[in-house]
GROMACS .gro file of C-alpha atoms in nm:
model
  303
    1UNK     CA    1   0.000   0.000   0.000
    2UNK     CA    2   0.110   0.352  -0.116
    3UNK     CA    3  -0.034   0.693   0.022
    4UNK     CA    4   0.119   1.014  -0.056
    5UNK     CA    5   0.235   1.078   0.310
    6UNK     CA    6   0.499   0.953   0.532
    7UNK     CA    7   0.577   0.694   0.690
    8UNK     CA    8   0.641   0.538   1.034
    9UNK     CA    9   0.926   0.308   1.074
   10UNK     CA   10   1.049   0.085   1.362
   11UNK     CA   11   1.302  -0.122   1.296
   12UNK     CA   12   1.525  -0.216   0.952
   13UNK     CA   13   1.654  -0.419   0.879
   14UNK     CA   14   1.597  -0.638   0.884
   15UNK     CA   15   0.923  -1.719   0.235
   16UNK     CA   16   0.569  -1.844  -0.083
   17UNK     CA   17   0.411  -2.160   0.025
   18UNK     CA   18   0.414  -2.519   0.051
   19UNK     CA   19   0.579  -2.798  -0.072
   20UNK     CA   20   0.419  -3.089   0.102
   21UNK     CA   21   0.587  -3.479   0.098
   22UNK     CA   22   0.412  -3.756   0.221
   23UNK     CA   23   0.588  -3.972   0.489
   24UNK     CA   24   0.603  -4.230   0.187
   25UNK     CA   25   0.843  -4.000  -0.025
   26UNK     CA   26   1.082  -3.875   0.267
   27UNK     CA   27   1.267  -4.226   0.216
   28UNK     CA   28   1.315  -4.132  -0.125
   29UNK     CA   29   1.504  -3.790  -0.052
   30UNK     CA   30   1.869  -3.742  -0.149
   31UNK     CA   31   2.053  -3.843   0.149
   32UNK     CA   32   2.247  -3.474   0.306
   33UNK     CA   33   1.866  -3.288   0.228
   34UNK     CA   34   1.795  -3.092   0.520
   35UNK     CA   35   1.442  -3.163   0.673
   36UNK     CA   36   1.438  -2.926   0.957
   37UNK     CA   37   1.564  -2.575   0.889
   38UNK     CA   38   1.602  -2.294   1.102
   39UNK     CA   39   1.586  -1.870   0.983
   40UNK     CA   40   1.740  -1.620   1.120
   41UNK     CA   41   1.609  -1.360   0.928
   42UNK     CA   42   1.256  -1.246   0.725
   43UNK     CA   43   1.419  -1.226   0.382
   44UNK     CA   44   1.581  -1.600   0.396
   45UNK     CA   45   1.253  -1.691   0.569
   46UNK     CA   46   1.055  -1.553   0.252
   47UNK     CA   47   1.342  -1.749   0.046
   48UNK     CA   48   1.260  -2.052   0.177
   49UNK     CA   49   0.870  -2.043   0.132
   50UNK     CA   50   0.927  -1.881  -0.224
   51UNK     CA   51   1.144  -2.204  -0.314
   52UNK     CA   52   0.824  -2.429  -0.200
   53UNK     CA   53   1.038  -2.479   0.159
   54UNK     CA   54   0.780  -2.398   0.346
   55UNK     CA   55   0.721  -2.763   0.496
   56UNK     CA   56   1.028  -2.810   0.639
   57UNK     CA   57   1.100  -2.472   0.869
   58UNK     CA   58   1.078  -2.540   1.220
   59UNK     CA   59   1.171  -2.252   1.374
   60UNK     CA   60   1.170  -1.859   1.312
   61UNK     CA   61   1.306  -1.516   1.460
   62UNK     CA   62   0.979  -1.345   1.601
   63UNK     CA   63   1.016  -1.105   1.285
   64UNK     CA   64   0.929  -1.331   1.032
   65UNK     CA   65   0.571  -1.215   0.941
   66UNK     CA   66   0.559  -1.317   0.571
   67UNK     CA   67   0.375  -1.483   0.425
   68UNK     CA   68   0.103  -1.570   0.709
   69UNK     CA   69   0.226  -1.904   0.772
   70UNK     CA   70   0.521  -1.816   0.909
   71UNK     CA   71   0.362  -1.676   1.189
   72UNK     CA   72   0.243  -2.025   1.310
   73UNK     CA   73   0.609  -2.124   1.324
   74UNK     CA   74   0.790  -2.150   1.640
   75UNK     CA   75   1.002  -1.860   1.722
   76UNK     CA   76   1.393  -1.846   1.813
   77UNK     CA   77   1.420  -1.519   1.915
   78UNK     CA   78   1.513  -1.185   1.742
   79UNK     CA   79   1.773  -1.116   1.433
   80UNK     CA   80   2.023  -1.001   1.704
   81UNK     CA   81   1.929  -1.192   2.013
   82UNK     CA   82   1.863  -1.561   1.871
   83UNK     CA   83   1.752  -1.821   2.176
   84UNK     CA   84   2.032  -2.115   2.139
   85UNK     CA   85   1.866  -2.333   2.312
   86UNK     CA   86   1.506  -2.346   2.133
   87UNK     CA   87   1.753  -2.346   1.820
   88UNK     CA   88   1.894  -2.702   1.969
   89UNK     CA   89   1.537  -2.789   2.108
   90UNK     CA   90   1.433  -2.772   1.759
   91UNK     CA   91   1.680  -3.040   1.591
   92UNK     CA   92   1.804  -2.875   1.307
   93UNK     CA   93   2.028  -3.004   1.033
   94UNK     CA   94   2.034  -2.681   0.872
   95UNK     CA   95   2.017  -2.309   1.017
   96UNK     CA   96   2.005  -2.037   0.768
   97UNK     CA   97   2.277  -1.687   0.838
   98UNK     CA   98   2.309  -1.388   0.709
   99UNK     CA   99   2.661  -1.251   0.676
  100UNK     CA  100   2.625  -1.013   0.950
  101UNK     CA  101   2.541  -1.285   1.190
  102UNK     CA  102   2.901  -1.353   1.271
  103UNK     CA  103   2.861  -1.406   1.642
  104UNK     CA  104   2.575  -1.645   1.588
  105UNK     CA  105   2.738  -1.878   1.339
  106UNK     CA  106   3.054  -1.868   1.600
  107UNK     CA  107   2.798  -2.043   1.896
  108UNK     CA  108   2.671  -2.241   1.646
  109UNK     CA  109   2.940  -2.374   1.514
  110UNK     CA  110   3.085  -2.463   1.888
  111UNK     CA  111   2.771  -2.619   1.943
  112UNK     CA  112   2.811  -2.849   1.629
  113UNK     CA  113   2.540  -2.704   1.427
  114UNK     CA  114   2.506  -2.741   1.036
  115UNK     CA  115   2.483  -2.301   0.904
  116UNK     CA  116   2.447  -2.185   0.590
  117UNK     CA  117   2.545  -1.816   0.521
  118UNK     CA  118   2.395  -1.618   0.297
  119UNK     CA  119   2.470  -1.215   0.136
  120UNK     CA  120   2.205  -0.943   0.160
  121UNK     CA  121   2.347  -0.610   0.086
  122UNK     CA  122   2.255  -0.564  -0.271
  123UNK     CA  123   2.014  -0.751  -0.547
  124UNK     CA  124   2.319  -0.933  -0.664
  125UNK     CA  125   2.327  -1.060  -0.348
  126UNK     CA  126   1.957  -1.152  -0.269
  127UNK     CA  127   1.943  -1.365  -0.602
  128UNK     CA  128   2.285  -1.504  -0.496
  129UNK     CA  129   2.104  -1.622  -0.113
  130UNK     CA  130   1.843  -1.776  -0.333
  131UNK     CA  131   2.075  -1.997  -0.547
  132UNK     CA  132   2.225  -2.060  -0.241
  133UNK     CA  133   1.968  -2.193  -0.030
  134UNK     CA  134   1.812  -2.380  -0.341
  135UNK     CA  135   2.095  -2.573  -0.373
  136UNK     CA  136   2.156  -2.670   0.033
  137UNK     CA  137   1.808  -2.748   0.016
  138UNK     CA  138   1.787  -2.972  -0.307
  139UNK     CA  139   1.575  -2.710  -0.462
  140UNK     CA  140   1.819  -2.557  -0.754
  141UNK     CA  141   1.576  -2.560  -1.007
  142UNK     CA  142   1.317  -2.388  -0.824
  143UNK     CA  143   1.581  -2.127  -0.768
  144UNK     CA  144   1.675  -2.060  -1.067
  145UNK     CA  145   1.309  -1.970  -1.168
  146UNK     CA  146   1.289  -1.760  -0.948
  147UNK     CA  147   1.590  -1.542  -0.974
  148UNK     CA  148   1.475  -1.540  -1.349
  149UNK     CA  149   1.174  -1.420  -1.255
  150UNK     CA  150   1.299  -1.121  -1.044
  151UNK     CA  151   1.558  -1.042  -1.327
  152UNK     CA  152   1.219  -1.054  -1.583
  153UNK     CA  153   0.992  -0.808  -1.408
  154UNK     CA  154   1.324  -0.603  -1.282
  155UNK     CA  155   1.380  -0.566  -1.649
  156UNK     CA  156   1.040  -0.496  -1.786
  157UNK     CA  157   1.058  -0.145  -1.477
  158UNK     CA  158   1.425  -0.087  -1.625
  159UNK     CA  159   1.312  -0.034  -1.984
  160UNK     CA  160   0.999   0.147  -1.912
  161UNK     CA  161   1.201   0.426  -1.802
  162UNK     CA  162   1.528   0.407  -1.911
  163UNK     CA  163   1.411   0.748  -2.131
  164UNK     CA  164   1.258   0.930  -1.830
  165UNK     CA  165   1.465   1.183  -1.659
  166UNK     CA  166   1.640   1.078  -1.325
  167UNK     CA  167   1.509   1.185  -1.080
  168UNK     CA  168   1.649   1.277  -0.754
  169UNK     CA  169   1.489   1.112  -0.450
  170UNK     CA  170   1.610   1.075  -0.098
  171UNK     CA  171   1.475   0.741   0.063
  172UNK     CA  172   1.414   0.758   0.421
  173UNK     CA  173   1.424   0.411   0.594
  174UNK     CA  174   1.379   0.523   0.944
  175UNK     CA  175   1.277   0.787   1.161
  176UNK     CA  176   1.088   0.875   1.478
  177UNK     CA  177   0.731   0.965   1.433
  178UNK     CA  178   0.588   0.967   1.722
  179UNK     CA  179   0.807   1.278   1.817
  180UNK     CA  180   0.708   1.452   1.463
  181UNK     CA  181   1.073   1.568   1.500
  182UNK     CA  182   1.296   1.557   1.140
  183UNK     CA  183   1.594   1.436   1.313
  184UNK     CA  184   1.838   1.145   1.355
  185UNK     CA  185   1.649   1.015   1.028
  186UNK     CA  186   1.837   0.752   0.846
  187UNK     CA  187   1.875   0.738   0.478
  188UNK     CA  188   1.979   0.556   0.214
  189UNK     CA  189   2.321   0.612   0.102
  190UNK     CA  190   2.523   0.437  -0.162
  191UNK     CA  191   2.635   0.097  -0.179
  192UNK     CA  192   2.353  -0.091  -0.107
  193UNK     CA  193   2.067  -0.245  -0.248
  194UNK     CA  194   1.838   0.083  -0.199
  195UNK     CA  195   2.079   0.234  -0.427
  196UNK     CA  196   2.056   0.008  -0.698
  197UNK     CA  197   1.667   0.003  -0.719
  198UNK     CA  198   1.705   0.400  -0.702
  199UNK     CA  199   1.890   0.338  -1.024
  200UNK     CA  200   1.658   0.071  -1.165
  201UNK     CA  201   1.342   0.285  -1.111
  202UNK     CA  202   1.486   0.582  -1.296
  203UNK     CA  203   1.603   0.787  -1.019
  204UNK     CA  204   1.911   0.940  -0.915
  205UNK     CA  205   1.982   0.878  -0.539
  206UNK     CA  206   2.036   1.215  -0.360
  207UNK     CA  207   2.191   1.104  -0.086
  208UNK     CA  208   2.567   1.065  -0.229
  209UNK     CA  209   2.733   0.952   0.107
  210UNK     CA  210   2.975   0.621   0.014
  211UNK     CA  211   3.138   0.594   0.348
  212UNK     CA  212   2.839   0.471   0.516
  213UNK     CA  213   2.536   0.256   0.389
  214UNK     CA  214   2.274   0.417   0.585
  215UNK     CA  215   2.397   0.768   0.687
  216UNK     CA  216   2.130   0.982   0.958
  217UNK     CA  217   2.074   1.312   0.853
  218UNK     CA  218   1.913   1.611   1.045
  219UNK     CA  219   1.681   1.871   0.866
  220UNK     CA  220   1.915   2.070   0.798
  221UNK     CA  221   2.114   1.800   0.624
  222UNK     CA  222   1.783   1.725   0.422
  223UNK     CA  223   1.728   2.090   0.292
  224UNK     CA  224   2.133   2.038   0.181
  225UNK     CA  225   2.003   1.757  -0.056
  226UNK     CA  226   1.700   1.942  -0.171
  227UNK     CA  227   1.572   1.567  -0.336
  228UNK     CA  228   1.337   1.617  -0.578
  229UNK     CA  229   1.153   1.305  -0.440
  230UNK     CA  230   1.112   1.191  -0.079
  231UNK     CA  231   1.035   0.847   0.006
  232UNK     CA  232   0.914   0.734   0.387
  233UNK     CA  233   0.894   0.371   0.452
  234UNK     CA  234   0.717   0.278   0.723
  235UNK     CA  235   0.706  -0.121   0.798
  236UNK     CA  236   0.361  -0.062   0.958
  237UNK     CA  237   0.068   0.220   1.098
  238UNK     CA  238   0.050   0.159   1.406
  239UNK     CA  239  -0.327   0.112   1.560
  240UNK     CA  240  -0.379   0.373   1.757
  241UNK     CA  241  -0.097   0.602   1.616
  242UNK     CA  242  -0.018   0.888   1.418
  243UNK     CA  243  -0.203   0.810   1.085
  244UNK     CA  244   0.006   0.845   0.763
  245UNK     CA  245  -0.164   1.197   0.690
  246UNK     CA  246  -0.033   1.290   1.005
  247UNK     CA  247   0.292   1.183   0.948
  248UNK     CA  248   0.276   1.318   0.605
  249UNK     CA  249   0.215   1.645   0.747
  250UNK     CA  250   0.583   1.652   0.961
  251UNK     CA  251   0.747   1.741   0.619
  252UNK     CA  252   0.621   2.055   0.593
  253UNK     CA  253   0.901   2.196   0.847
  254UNK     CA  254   1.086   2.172   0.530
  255UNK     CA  255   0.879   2.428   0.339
  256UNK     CA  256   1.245   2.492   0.104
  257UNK     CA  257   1.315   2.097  -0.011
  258UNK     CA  258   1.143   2.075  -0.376
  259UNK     CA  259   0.962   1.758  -0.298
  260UNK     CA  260   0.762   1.940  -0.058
  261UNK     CA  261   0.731   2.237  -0.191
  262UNK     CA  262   0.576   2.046  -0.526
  263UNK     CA  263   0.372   1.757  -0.301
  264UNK     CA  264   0.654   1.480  -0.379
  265UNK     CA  265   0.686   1.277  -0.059
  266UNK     CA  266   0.516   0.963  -0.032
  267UNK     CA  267   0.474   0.676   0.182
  268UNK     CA  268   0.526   0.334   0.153
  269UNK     CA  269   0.380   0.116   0.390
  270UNK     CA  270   0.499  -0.258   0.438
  271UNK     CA  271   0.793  -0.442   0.511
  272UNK     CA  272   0.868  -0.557   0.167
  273UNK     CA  273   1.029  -0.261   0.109
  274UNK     CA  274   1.232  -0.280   0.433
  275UNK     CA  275   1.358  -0.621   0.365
  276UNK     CA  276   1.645  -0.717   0.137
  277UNK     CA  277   1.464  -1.035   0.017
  278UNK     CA  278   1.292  -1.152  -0.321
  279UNK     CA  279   0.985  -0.885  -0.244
  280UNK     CA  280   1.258  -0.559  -0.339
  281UNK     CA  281   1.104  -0.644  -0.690
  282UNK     CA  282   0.768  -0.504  -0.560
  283UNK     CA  283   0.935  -0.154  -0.417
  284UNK     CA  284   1.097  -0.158  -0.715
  285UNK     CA  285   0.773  -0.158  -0.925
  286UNK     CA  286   0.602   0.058  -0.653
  287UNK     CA  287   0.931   0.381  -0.683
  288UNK     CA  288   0.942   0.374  -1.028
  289UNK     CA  289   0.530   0.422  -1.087
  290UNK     CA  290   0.558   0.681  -0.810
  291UNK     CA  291   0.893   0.873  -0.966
  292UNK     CA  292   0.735   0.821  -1.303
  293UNK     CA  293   0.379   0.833  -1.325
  294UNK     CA  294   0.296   0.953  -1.627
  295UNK     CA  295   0.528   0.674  -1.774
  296UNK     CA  296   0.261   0.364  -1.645
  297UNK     CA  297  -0.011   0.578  -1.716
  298UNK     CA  298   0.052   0.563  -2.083
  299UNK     CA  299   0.099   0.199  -2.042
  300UNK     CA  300  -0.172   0.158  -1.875
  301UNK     CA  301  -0.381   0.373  -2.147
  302UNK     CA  302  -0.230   0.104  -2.475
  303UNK     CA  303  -0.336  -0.154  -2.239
   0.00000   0.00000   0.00000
């Protein structure tokens, strides 16, 4: 869901259904298979139920919300702060990493415990974990779909505006907005995977800091920019909370920034575009309509 406001964020950083076997066809499994996997992360959670993996996940971090089913799955504590022993509880033969979890593959490891790490900083990377994780699962060709897939509707964005003008836009992955304050907001700088759908959507990415993936900015620091564009992610609206109009409404300290001078900031609500995992095609989709409009509107109008 898109609105034309801003966005509340908690939290970055920080898989599509089943593949059932009968207890007749487990015998029949290439021995080395794992049949009980742990995730330490949402994105290699969504990898595994987008590979048909589904089945065979016993045990989640307590941020792994997509799809539905991986609610029901028994949690193992956060991204940062993973419960050891539910992991062993659990009896897995397989527990999925990202690179940054360096301190849990270390206890893992001592504790004789089969990981798999996986990259996540760019889209290279996120069809890379796929491949990956197809192939420790015995699900290669599944994999390789999919990472076609992504590549096929990244593509079909790319050249639908690979004659616009870039635009600049300034992606804002998280902020506080219960204080309606426009400080310690962090961006998106370069080097990362933000950038590169910037790029892909037909934008230029304001934010030009390479020292430091996700710089934080004041508002000061924002009206240096001057983005053309402003995106707000916000993973949810919280019941109860500032609504999105309201949070929309914060940017207009800013009065001399372009996008809101000319009505350019927008919202994007849900933690696919939070995620560096095989939903970054969807933001994707979602920026470029949003930094080109007229663009899908022709398409839209030659059906």
């Amino acid at each position: 869901m898109i609105t034309k406001v801003k966005r509340s964020i908690s939290g970055i950083l920080l898989v599509l259904l089943l593949f059932s076997t009968t207890g007749s066809l487990a015998a029949e499994k290439p021995a080395g298979i794992p049949q009980r996997i742990i995730s330490l992360s949402p994105c290699t959670t969504e990898i595994l139920f987008g590979l048909g993996l589904g089945d065979k996940i016993v045990g989640v971090t307590r941020y792994c919300d997509f799809p539905e089913a991986a609610k029901t799955i028994a949690k193992v504590g956060g991204f940062l702060d993973p419960n050891y022993e539910e992991i062993i509880a659990l009896k897995p033969d397989l527990v999925i990493l990202l690179t940054s979890h360096r301190d849990a593959k270390r206890e893992l490891e001592k504790m004789r415990v089969k990981t798999l790490t996986t990259p996540h900083e760019t889209i290279s990377d996120i069809h890379e974990s796929i491949r990956l994780i197809g192939k420790a699962c015995g699900a290669s060709q599944k994999a390789t779909e999919m990472v076609a897939d992504l590549n096929r509707q990244s593509e079909a964005v790319r050249q639908a505006v690979k004659k616009c003008p870039g635009t600049r836009v300034l992606i804002c992955i998280g902020r506080d907005f219960d204080s309606g304050e426009l400080a310690g907001m962090y961006m998106a700088g370069r080097n990362n995977f933000y950038d590169e759908i910037i790029h892909a959507a037909g934008g230029v990415n304001a934010c030009f800091d390479k020292s430091v993936a996700y710089p934080q900015f004041s508002a000061e620091g924002v009206i240096e920019l001057n983005p053309d564009v402003i995106i707000d992610l916000a993973s949810h609206i919280k019941p109860g909370g500032k609504t999105a109009k309201e949070i929309a409404c914060q940017w207009k300290q800013l009065r001399p920034v372009t996008a809101v001078r000319e009505a350019r900031v927008y919202v994007v609500v849900g933690n696919h575009a939070l995620r560096p995992g095989p939903r970054y095609v969807q933001f994707l989709e979602e920026l470029a309509r949003l930094l080109h409009p007229e663009v899908f509107k022709k398409v839209a109008a030659h059906g």
